[in-house]
Coordinates of C-alpha atoms in Angstrom, one line a residue:
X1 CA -2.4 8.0 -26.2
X2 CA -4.9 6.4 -24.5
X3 CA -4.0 2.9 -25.9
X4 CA -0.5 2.8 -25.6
X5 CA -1.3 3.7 -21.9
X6 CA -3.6 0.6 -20.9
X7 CA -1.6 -2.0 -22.9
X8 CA 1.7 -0.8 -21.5
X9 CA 0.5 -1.1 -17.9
X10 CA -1.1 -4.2 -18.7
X11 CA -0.6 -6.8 -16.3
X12 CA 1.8 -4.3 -14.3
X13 CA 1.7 -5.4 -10.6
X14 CA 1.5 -1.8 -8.7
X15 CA 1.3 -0.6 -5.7
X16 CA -2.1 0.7 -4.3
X17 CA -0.8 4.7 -4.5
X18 CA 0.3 3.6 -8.0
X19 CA -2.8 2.1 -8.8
X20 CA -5.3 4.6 -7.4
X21 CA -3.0 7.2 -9.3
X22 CA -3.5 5.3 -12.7
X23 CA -7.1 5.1 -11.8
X24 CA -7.2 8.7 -11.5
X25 CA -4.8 9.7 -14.5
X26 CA -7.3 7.6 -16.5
X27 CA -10.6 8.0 -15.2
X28 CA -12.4 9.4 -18.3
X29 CA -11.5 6.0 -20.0
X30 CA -13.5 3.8 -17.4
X31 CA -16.7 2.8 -18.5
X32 CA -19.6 2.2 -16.7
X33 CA -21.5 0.4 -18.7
X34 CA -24.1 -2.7 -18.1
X35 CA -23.3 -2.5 -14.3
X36 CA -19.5 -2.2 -14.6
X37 CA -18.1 0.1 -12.1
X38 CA -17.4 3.6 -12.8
X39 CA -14.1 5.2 -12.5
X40 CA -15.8 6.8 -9.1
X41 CA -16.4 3.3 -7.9
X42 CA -12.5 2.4 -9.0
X43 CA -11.2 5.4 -7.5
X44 CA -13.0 4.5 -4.5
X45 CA -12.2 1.0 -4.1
X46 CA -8.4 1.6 -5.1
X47 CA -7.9 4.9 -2.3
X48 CA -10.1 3.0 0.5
X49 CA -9.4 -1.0 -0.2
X50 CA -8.6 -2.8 3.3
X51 CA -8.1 -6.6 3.1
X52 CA -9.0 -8.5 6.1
X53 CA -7.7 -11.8 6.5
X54 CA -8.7 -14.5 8.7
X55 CA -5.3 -16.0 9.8
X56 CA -4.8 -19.7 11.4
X57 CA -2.4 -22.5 11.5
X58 CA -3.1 -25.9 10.1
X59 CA -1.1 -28.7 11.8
X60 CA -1.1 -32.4 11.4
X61 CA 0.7 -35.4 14.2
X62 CA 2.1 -38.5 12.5
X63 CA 1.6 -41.3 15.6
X64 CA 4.2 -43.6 13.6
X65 CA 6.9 -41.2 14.0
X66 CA 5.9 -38.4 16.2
X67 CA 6.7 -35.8 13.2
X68 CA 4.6 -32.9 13.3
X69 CA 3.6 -30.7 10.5
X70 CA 2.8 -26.9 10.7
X71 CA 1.1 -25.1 8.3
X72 CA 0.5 -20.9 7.8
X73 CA -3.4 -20.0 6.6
X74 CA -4.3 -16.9 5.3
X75 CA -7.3 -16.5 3.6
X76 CA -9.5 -13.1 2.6
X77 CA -12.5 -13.0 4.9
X78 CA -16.2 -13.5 3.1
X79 CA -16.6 -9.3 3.9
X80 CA -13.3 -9.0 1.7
X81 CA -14.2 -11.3 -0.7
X82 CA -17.9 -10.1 -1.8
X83 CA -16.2 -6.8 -2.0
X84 CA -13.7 -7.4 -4.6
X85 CA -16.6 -9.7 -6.5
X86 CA -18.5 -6.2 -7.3
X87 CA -14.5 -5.0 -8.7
X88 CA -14.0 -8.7 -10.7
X89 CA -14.1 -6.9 -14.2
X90 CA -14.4 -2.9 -15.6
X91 CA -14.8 -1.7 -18.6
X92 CA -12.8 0.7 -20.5
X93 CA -13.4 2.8 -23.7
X94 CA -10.7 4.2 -25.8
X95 CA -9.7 4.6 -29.1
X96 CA -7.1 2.0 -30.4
X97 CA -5.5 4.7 -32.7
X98 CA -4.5 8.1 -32.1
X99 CA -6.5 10.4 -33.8
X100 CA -9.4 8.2 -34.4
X101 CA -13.0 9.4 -33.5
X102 CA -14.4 5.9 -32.3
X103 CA -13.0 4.0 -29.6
X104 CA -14.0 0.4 -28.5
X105 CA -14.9 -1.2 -25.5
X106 CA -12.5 -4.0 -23.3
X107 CA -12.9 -5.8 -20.8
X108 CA -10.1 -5.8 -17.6
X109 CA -10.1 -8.2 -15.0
X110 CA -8.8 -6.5 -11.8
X111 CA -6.2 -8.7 -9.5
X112 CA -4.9 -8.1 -6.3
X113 CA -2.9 -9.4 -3.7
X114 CA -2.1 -8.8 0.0
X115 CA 1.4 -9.5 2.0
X116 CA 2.5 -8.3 4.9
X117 CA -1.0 -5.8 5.3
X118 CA 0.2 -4.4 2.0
X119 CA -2.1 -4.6 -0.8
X120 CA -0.7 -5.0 -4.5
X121 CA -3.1 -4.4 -7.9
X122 CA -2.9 -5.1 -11.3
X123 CA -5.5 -5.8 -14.6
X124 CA -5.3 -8.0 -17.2
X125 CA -7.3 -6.6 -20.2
X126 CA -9.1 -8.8 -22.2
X127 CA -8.2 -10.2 -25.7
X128 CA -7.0 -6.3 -26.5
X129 CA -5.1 -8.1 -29.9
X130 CA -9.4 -8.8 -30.9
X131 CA -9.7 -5.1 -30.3
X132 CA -6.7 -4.0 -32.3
X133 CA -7.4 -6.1 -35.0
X134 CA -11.3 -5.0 -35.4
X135 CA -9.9 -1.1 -35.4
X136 CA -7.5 -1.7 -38.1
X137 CA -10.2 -3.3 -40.1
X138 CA -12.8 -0.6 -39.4
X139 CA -9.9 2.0 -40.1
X140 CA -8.8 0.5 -43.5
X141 CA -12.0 0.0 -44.7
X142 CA -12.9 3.7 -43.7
X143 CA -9.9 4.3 -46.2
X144 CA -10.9 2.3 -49.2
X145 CA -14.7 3.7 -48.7
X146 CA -12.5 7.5 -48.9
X147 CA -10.1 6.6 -51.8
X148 CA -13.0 4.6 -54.3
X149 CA -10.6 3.8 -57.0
X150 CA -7.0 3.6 -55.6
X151 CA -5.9 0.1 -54.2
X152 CA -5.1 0.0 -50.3
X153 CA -2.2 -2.8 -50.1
X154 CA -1.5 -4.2 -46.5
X155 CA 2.2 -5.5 -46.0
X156 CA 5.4 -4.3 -43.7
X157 CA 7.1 -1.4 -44.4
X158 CA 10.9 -2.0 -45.3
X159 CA 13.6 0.8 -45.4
X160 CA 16.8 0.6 -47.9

């Protein structure tokens, strides 16, 4: 399900192909609410995403010794950098259990990295234990609405 999906890949470093395949596996998911991007926008981003870098090297002269030290710089350029800004969070809405007719909404923060002109993604979705946890309650309280009279106990199942 559509759950078991997100939270599995959660924090999953992938490749861009495996990212923009994800993207595309799960579009209907993405939300585009409040001016979060749309799975279009994702899809997008993820298929065409070029990181340019402006590269230099740093280097400092100790006159006491003569020692010299050399230091790599590579840092996004500012065209990179608003780019991603517009990609910082999406939105996704699915249901937490399988079956169920509501789903919620959660927030994912979307990383990315570049090494070697490669680029690498991955999301971290936002407290989903807050969403878990507000399902169950809406889902057990849809069951003691149904059932009036019988008790609903909450505990961990044990097998003899």
């Amino acid at each position: 399900n559509e759950w078991t999906a997100w939270t599995e890949n959660n924090r999953k470093v992938m490749s861009q192909v495996e990212f923009a395949y994800f993207i595309e596996e799960h579009e209907d998911d993405i939300s585009a609410v409040d001016g979060y991007p749309s799975s279009l926008d994702m899809m997008k981003m993820a298929t065409e995403f070029e990181a340019r870098q402006d590269q230099g090297i740093k280097s400092a002269v100790r006159l006491q010794n003569g020692g010299v030290e050399l230091a790599y710089v590579s840092n996004d350029d500012a065209q990179t950098i608003e780019k991603m800004r517009l990609f910082e969070k999406f939105k996704i809405g699915i249901p937490v259990f399988r079956g169920a007719t509501d789903g919620c909404l959660l927030d994912a923060r979307l990383r990315y990295r570049t090494h070697q002109g490669k680029a690498t993604f991955w999301y971290e979705l936002v407290r989903p234990d807050r969403a878990h946890e507000m399902a169950a309650q809406t889902m057990i309280k849809t069951i003691r609405d149904g059932l009036k009279e019988v008790p609903v106990l909450m505990g961990t199942c044990v097998s003899a």
